[in-house]
Amino acid sequence: MDDLDRKIINLLQEGFPLTEEPYADVAKQLGIDESGLLSRLKSLLDEKILSRFGPMYDAAKLGGDFSLVAIKVPKDRFDEVAGIVNSYEEVAHNYHRDHDFNMWYVLATESPEKIHEVNADIEKRIGLKVFNMPKLDEYYIGLKLTA
Amino acid sequence: MSKALLQNEVIILDELDRQIIQATQSGLPLVPRPYHHVAEDLGVTVKEVIRRMKAMKDTGIIRRIAAVPNHYALGYKGNGMTVWDVPSELVNDLGHKVGVLDFVSHCYHRPRFLPDWPYNLFAMVHAHNRKEALLLVDTIAELLGKHDRGHDVLFSKQILKKTGMRLL
């Protein structure tokens, strides 16, 4: 990654235009040509320095729902419980965190009702309480990481 | 709150909107005229695609069109979920103050579960290492002052699963 890659990452985190030739517009801002920008972007995505590039849709407004769910998993059962939780296609992310509440998963479902169905099913299968912590309000979402 | 939003704002998406979402949810084509590319695949004009996407941006269905970097690849290895117990009646004011800090990527109000879980404000912080992240936690604690009735930070140890979310 060189300085130009960093400039591209920083600029494209801010946004991307809805114009007929958006890459040419952005390239001009960076003082490079369109094909140069496209090949840089391809590499950044291939090397997974960028995890996504494009429109970010708000799933909740499309009728779907999300929730963050936490479980306190006894150490000796961690792998077994992770296997069960991960087996649900509605579980989009699952993180192991350093805490008594050591498993944190994100559910993404078509409907709010489905969140409760999946959690109830998981709870029954693992025999541990799941703590459903949906967002009640959000104050900022966006990434502002300086490359 | 997502449910309230849905009740207040009636957003009607038609078949073409849904097709545009399906065609772009995994990313924008890396070709000189990306919206033309989408339009051709769907058999409509580029003007129509741009008009629909602008409308979805205005209603917030599209949060933004942008690049999302991988934290770890950029050297951000101290990624912590900071959690705060603040007075319920102040959570909105305090949430906005924490949310605008430039090292906070997401900030949410979530429910408490007493006595196991007293925290109602969540803020994700990103730093190059854990030591640096703890300094950011101190910065938030200072900002909250006496309203910080207790806090904790949960660092990620391992990603157990991470998939793209299919929306439609």
CSV table of C-alpha atoms in Angstrom, one decimal:
chain,number,residue,atom,x,y,z
A,1,MET,CA,0.0,0.0,0.0
A,2,ASP,CA,1.5,3.4,-1.0
A,3,ASP,CA,0.4,7.0,-0.6
A,4,LEU,CA,-1.9,6.9,-3.6
A,5,ASP,CA,-3.7,3.8,-2.2
A,6,ARG,CA,-4.1,5.6,1.2
A,7,LYS,CA,-5.6,8.7,-0.6
A,8,ILE,CA,-8.0,6.5,-2.5
A,9,ILE,CA,-9.1,4.7,0.7
A,10,ASN,CA,-9.6,7.9,2.6
A,11,LEU,CA,-11.5,9.7,-0.2
A,12,LEU,CA,-13.8,6.7,-1.0
A,13,GLN,CA,-14.8,6.2,2.6
A,14,GLU,CA,-16.4,9.7,2.3
A,15,GLY,CA,-18.6,8.7,-0.5
A,16,PHE,CA,-18.8,8.0,-4.2
A,17,PRO,CA,-20.9,10.0,-6.8
A,18,LEU,CA,-24.0,8.9,-8.6
A,19,THR,CA,-22.9,10.2,-12.0
A,20,GLU,CA,-22.6,8.6,-15.4
A,21,GLU,CA,-18.8,8.3,-15.2
A,22,PRO,CA,-18.1,8.3,-11.4
A,23,TYR,CA,-14.7,6.7,-11.5
A,24,ALA,CA,-13.5,9.4,-14.0
A,25,ASP,CA,-14.9,12.1,-11.6
A,26,VAL,CA,-13.1,10.6,-8.6
A,27,ALA,CA,-9.9,10.0,-10.6
A,28,LYS,CA,-9.8,13.7,-11.5
A,29,GLN,CA,-10.1,14.7,-7.9
A,30,LEU,CA,-7.1,12.5,-7.2
A,31,GLY,CA,-5.1,13.7,-10.2
A,32,ILE,CA,-4.9,10.3,-11.8
A,33,ASP,CA,-6.7,8.7,-14.7
A,34,GLU,CA,-9.7,6.5,-14.6
A,35,SER,CA,-8.0,3.2,-15.5
A,36,GLY,CA,-5.4,3.9,-12.9
A,37,LEU,CA,-8.1,4.3,-10.2
A,38,LEU,CA,-10.0,1.2,-11.4
A,39,SER,CA,-6.9,-1.0,-11.2
A,40,ARG,CA,-5.9,0.3,-7.8
A,41,LEU,CA,-9.5,-0.4,-6.5
A,42,LYS,CA,-9.4,-3.9,-7.9
A,43,SER,CA,-6.2,-4.7,-6.1
A,44,LEU,CA,-7.4,-3.2,-2.8
A,45,LEU,CA,-10.5,-5.4,-3.0
A,46,ASP,CA,-8.5,-8.5,-4.1
A,47,GLU,CA,-6.0,-8.0,-1.3
A,48,LYS,CA,-9.0,-7.5,1.1
A,49,ILE,CA,-7.6,-4.1,2.2
A,50,LEU,CA,-11.1,-3.0,1.3
A,51,SER,CA,-13.9,-5.3,2.5
A,52,ARG,CA,-16.6,-3.7,0.4
A,53,PHE,CA,-17.2,-1.0,-2.2
A,54,GLY,CA,-20.6,0.1,-3.3
A,55,PRO,CA,-24.0,1.1,-1.9
A,56,MET,CA,-24.6,0.3,1.8
A,57,TYR,CA,-28.3,-0.5,2.2
A,58,ASP,CA,-30.2,-0.1,5.4
A,59,ALA,CA,-31.6,-3.6,5.9
A,60,ALA,CA,-34.1,-2.4,8.5
A,61,LYS,CA,-35.7,-0.1,6.0
A,62,LEU,CA,-36.0,-3.0,3.6
A,63,GLY,CA,-38.2,-4.8,6.0
A,64,GLY,CA,-35.5,-6.9,7.5
A,65,ASP,CA,-34.1,-6.7,11.0
A,66,PHE,CA,-30.8,-7.0,12.9
A,67,SER,CA,-29.9,-7.7,16.4
A,68,LEU,CA,-26.8,-8.1,18.5
A,69,VAL,CA,-26.9,-11.0,20.9
A,70,ALA,CA,-24.6,-12.0,23.7
A,71,ILE,CA,-24.0,-15.3,25.5
A,72,LYS,CA,-21.9,-16.2,28.6
A,73,VAL,CA,-20.4,-19.5,27.4
A,74,PRO,CA,-18.5,-21.7,29.8
A,75,LYS,CA,-14.9,-22.1,28.5
A,76,ASP,CA,-15.1,-25.8,28.1
A,77,ARG,CA,-18.2,-25.5,25.9
A,78,PHE,CA,-17.1,-22.6,23.7
A,79,ASP,CA,-16.3,-24.6,20.5
A,80,GLU,CA,-19.4,-26.7,20.7
A,81,VAL,CA,-21.7,-23.6,21.2
A,82,ALA,CA,-19.9,-21.7,18.5
A,83,GLY,CA,-20.6,-24.6,16.1
A,84,ILE,CA,-24.3,-24.5,16.9
A,85,VAL,CA,-24.6,-20.7,16.7
A,86,ASN,CA,-22.6,-20.5,13.4
A,87,SER,CA,-24.8,-23.2,11.8
A,88,TYR,CA,-27.7,-20.7,11.5
A,89,GLU,CA,-27.7,-18.9,8.2
A,90,GLU,CA,-29.4,-15.9,10.0
A,91,VAL,CA,-26.1,-15.5,12.0
A,92,ALA,CA,-24.2,-13.1,9.9
A,93,HIS,CA,-21.3,-12.3,12.2
A,94,ASN,CA,-20.0,-14.0,15.4
A,95,TYR,CA,-17.2,-12.7,17.5
A,96,HIS,CA,-15.3,-14.1,20.4
A,97,ARG,CA,-14.7,-11.3,22.9
A,98,ASP,CA,-12.5,-11.1,26.1
A,99,HIS,CA,-15.2,-10.9,28.8
A,100,ASP,CA,-17.7,-13.1,30.8
A,101,PHE,CA,-20.0,-12.3,27.9
A,102,ASN,CA,-17.7,-14.0,25.5
A,103,MET,CA,-19.8,-14.7,22.4
A,104,TRP,CA,-21.4,-11.9,20.4
A,105,TYR,CA,-23.4,-12.6,17.3
A,106,VAL,CA,-25.3,-10.5,14.9
A,107,LEU,CA,-28.6,-11.8,13.5
A,108,ALA,CA,-29.9,-10.6,10.2
A,109,THR,CA,-33.4,-11.8,9.4
A,110,GLU,CA,-36.3,-10.9,7.1
A,111,SER,CA,-38.6,-9.9,9.9
A,112,PRO,CA,-38.4,-8.8,13.5
A,113,GLU,CA,-40.4,-11.9,14.6
A,114,LYS,CA,-37.8,-14.1,13.1
A,115,ILE,CA,-35.1,-12.6,15.5
A,116,HIS,CA,-37.0,-14.0,18.4
A,117,GLU,CA,-37.6,-17.4,16.8
A,118,VAL,CA,-34.0,-17.9,16.0
A,119,ASN,CA,-32.9,-16.8,19.5
A,120,ALA,CA,-35.4,-19.1,21.1
A,121,ASP,CA,-34.2,-22.0,19.0
A,122,ILE,CA,-30.5,-21.3,19.8
A,123,GLU,CA,-31.3,-21.0,23.6
A,124,LYS,CA,-33.1,-24.3,23.6
A,125,ARG,CA,-30.3,-26.1,21.8
A,126,ILE,CA,-27.4,-24.8,23.8
A,127,GLY,CA,-29.2,-24.6,27.2
A,128,LEU,CA,-27.8,-21.1,28.0
A,129,LYS,CA,-29.5,-17.8,28.2
A,130,VAL,CA,-29.1,-15.5,25.2
A,131,PHE,CA,-29.2,-11.8,25.8
A,132,ASN,CA,-30.9,-10.0,22.9
A,133,MET,CA,-29.6,-6.5,22.5
A,134,PRO,CA,-31.2,-4.8,19.5
A,135,LYS,CA,-30.3,-1.2,18.8
A,136,LEU,CA,-32.9,1.1,20.3
A,137,ASP,CA,-31.3,4.1,18.7
A,138,GLU,CA,-28.2,4.8,16.6
A,139,TYR,CA,-26.0,7.9,16.8
A,140,TYR,CA,-23.5,7.4,14.1
A,141,ILE,CA,-22.6,4.8,11.7
A,142,GLY,CA,-19.7,5.1,9.4
A,143,LEU,CA,-16.0,4.4,9.2
A,144,LYS,CA,-13.5,7.1,9.6
A,145,LEU,CA,-10.3,5.1,9.6
A,146,THR,CA,-7.3,6.9,8.3
A,147,ALA,CA,-5.3,4.7,6.0
B,1,MET,CA,-35.7,2.8,16.2
B,2,SER,CA,-36.2,0.7,13.1
B,3,LYS,CA,-39.8,-0.3,13.8
B,4,ALA,CA,-40.9,3.3,14.4
B,5,LEU,CA,-39.1,4.4,11.3
B,6,LEU,CA,-41.0,1.8,9.3
B,7,GLN,CA,-44.3,3.0,10.8
B,8,ASN,CA,-43.6,6.7,10.1
B,9,GLU,CA,-42.0,6.5,6.7
B,10,VAL,CA,-43.8,4.5,4.2
B,11,ILE,CA,-41.3,3.6,1.6
B,12,ILE,CA,-42.6,1.8,-1.4
B,13,LEU,CA,-40.1,-0.1,-3.4
B,14,ASP,CA,-41.1,-1.5,-6.8
B,15,GLU,CA,-39.7,-4.4,-8.7
B,16,LEU,CA,-37.0,-2.3,-10.4
B,17,ASP,CA,-35.8,-0.9,-7.1
B,18,ARG,CA,-35.5,-4.4,-5.8
B,19,GLN,CA,-33.6,-5.5,-8.9
B,20,ILE,CA,-31.2,-2.6,-8.5
B,21,ILE,CA,-30.6,-3.6,-4.9
B,22,GLN,CA,-29.9,-7.2,-5.9
B,23,ALA,CA,-27.5,-6.1,-8.6
B,24,THR,CA,-25.5,-3.8,-6.4
B,25,GLN,CA,-25.7,-5.2,-2.8
B,26,SER,CA,-22.4,-7.1,-3.2
B,27,GLY,CA,-20.6,-4.2,-4.7
B,28,LEU,CA,-20.5,-1.7,-7.6
B,29,PRO,CA,-19.1,-3.0,-10.9
B,30,LEU,CA,-15.4,-1.9,-11.5
B,31,VAL,CA,-16.0,-0.7,-15.0
B,32,PRO,CA,-15.8,2.9,-16.3
B,33,ARG,CA,-19.6,3.3,-16.4
B,34,PRO,CA,-20.8,1.2,-13.5
B,35,TYR,CA,-24.4,2.5,-13.5
B,36,HIS,CA,-24.7,1.9,-17.3
B,37,HIS,CA,-23.5,-1.7,-16.6
B,38,VAL,CA,-26.3,-2.2,-14.0
B,39,ALA,CA,-28.9,-0.5,-16.4
B,40,GLU,CA,-28.0,-2.7,-19.3
B,41,ASP,CA,-28.3,-5.9,-17.2
B,42,LEU,CA,-31.8,-4.8,-16.1
B,43,GLY,CA,-32.9,-3.5,-19.5
B,44,VAL,CA,-33.5,0.2,-18.4
B,45,THR,CA,-31.7,3.5,-19.0
B,46,VAL,CA,-28.8,4.7,-16.9
B,47,LYS,CA,-30.8,7.8,-16.1
B,48,GLU,CA,-33.5,5.6,-14.5
B,49,VAL,CA,-30.9,3.7,-12.5
B,50,ILE,CA,-29.3,6.9,-11.2
B,51,ARG,CA,-32.7,8.5,-10.5
B,52,ARG,CA,-33.8,5.4,-8.5
B,53,MET,CA,-30.6,5.2,-6.5
B,54,LYS,CA,-30.7,9.0,-5.7
B,55,ALA,CA,-34.3,8.4,-4.4
B,56,MET,CA,-33.1,5.5,-2.3
B,57,LYS,CA,-30.3,7.7,-0.9
B,58,ASP,CA,-32.8,10.5,0.0
B,59,THR,CA,-35.0,8.1,1.9
B,60,GLY,CA,-32.0,6.5,3.7
B,61,ILE,CA,-32.5,3.0,2.1
B,62,ILE,CA,-29.0,3.6,0.8
B,63,ARG,CA,-27.0,4.9,3.7
B,64,ARG,CA,-24.1,5.9,1.5
B,65,ILE,CA,-22.1,4.7,-1.5
B,66,ALA,CA,-18.6,4.2,-0.3
B,67,ALA,CA,-15.6,2.0,0.3
B,68,VAL,CA,-15.3,0.0,3.6
B,69,PRO,CA,-11.8,-0.8,4.7
B,70,ASN,CA,-10.8,-3.9,6.6
B,71,HIS,CA,-9.6,-2.6,10.0
B,72,TYR,CA,-6.9,-5.2,10.4
B,73,ALA,CA,-5.4,-4.6,7.0
B,74,LEU,CA,-5.1,-0.9,7.8
B,75,GLY,CA,-3.2,-1.7,10.9
B,76,TYR,CA,-6.1,-1.2,13.3
B,77,LYS,CA,-5.6,-4.2,15.6
B,78,GLY,CA,-7.1,-2.7,18.8
B,79,ASN,CA,-10.8,-2.9,18.0
B,80,GLY,CA,-12.9,-2.7,21.1
B,81,MET,CA,-16.5,-2.6,21.9
B,82,THR,CA,-16.8,0.0,24.7
B,83,VAL,CA,-19.9,-0.2,26.8
B,84,TRP,CA,-21.2,2.4,29.2
B,85,ASP,CA,-23.8,2.7,31.9
B,86,VAL,CA,-25.3,6.2,31.5
B,87,PRO,CA,-28.6,7.7,32.9
B,88,SER,CA,-31.4,6.6,30.6
B,89,GLU,CA,-32.8,10.1,30.3
B,90,LEU,CA,-29.5,11.3,29.0
B,91,VAL,CA,-28.6,8.5,26.6
B,92,ASN,CA,-29.6,10.3,23.5
B,93,ASP,CA,-27.6,13.5,24.2
B,94,LEU,CA,-24.6,11.5,25.4
B,95,GLY,CA,-24.8,9.1,22.4
B,96,HIS,CA,-24.7,12.0,19.9
B,97,LYS,CA,-21.6,13.4,21.7
B,98,VAL,CA,-19.8,10.1,21.7
B,99,GLY,CA,-20.9,9.2,18.1
B,100,VAL,CA,-19.2,12.2,16.5
B,101,LEU,CA,-15.8,11.4,18.0
B,102,ASP,CA,-13.6,10.5,15.0
B,103,PHE,CA,-12.3,7.2,16.5
B,104,VAL,CA,-15.8,5.9,17.0
B,105,SER,CA,-17.3,4.0,14.1
B,106,HIS,CA,-20.6,2.9,15.5
B,107,CYS,CA,-22.6,4.2,18.4
B,108,TYR,CA,-25.8,2.7,19.7
B,109,HIS,CA,-28.3,2.7,22.5
B,110,ARG,CA,-29.1,-0.9,23.5
B,111,PRO,CA,-31.1,-2.4,26.3
B,112,ARG,CA,-29.7,-3.2,29.8
B,113,PHE,CA,-30.2,-6.6,31.4
B,114,LEU,CA,-29.9,-6.0,35.2
B,115,PRO,CA,-28.1,-7.3,37.1
B,116,ASP,CA,-26.0,-9.1,34.5
B,117,TRP,CA,-25.5,-6.3,32.1
B,118,PRO,CA,-25.9,-2.6,33.3
B,119,TYR,CA,-24.6,-1.0,30.0
B,120,ASN,CA,-26.9,0.9,27.7
B,121,LEU,CA,-24.6,2.8,25.4
B,122,PHE,CA,-22.2,1.0,23.0
B,123,ALA,CA,-19.4,2.6,21.0
B,124,MET,CA,-17.0,0.8,18.8
B,125,VAL,CA,-13.4,2.2,18.9
B,126,HIS,CA,-10.6,1.5,16.6
B,127,ALA,CA,-6.9,1.9,17.4
B,128,HIS,CA,-3.6,0.5,16.3
B,129,ASN,CA,-3.3,-1.6,19.5
B,130,ARG,CA,-5.1,-2.3,22.8
B,131,LYS,CA,-3.0,0.3,24.7
B,132,GLU,CA,-4.0,3.0,22.3
B,133,ALA,CA,-7.6,1.8,22.5
B,134,LEU,CA,-7.6,2.2,26.3
B,135,LEU,CA,-6.5,5.8,25.9
B,136,LEU,CA,-9.6,6.3,23.6
B,137,VAL,CA,-11.7,4.8,26.3
B,138,ASP,CA,-10.3,7.3,28.8
B,139,THR,CA,-11.2,10.1,26.3
B,140,ILE,CA,-14.8,8.9,26.2
B,141,ALA,CA,-14.9,8.6,30.0
B,142,GLU,CA,-13.7,12.2,30.4
B,143,LEU,CA,-16.3,13.4,27.9
B,144,LEU,CA,-19.1,11.6,29.9
B,145,GLY,CA,-17.8,12.9,33.2
B,146,LYS,CA,-20.1,12.1,36.1
B,147,HIS,CA,-22.7,10.5,33.8
B,148,ASP,CA,-20.3,7.6,33.3
B,149,ARG,CA,-21.6,5.3,36.1
B,150,GLY,CA,-19.5,2.4,34.9
B,151,HIS,CA,-17.9,1.1,31.8
B,152,ASP,CA,-16.1,-1.8,30.2
B,153,VAL,CA,-14.3,-2.6,27.0
B,154,LEU,CA,-14.6,-5.9,25.2
B,155,PHE,CA,-11.8,-6.6,22.7
B,156,SER,CA,-12.4,-9.1,19.9
B,157,LYS,CA,-10.3,-12.2,20.3
B,158,GLN,CA,-11.4,-14.0,17.2
B,159,ILE,CA,-13.9,-13.7,14.4
B,160,LEU,CA,-15.9,-16.9,14.5
B,161,LYS,CA,-18.1,-16.1,11.5
B,162,LYS,CA,-18.4,-13.2,9.1
B,163,THR,CA,-20.6,-13.4,6.0
B,164,GLY,CA,-22.0,-10.8,3.7
B,165,MET,CA,-25.6,-10.1,4.4
B,166,ARG,CA,-28.0,-10.8,1.6
B,167,LEU,CA,-30.8,-8.3,1.8
B,168,LEU,CA,-33.2,-9.5,-0.9
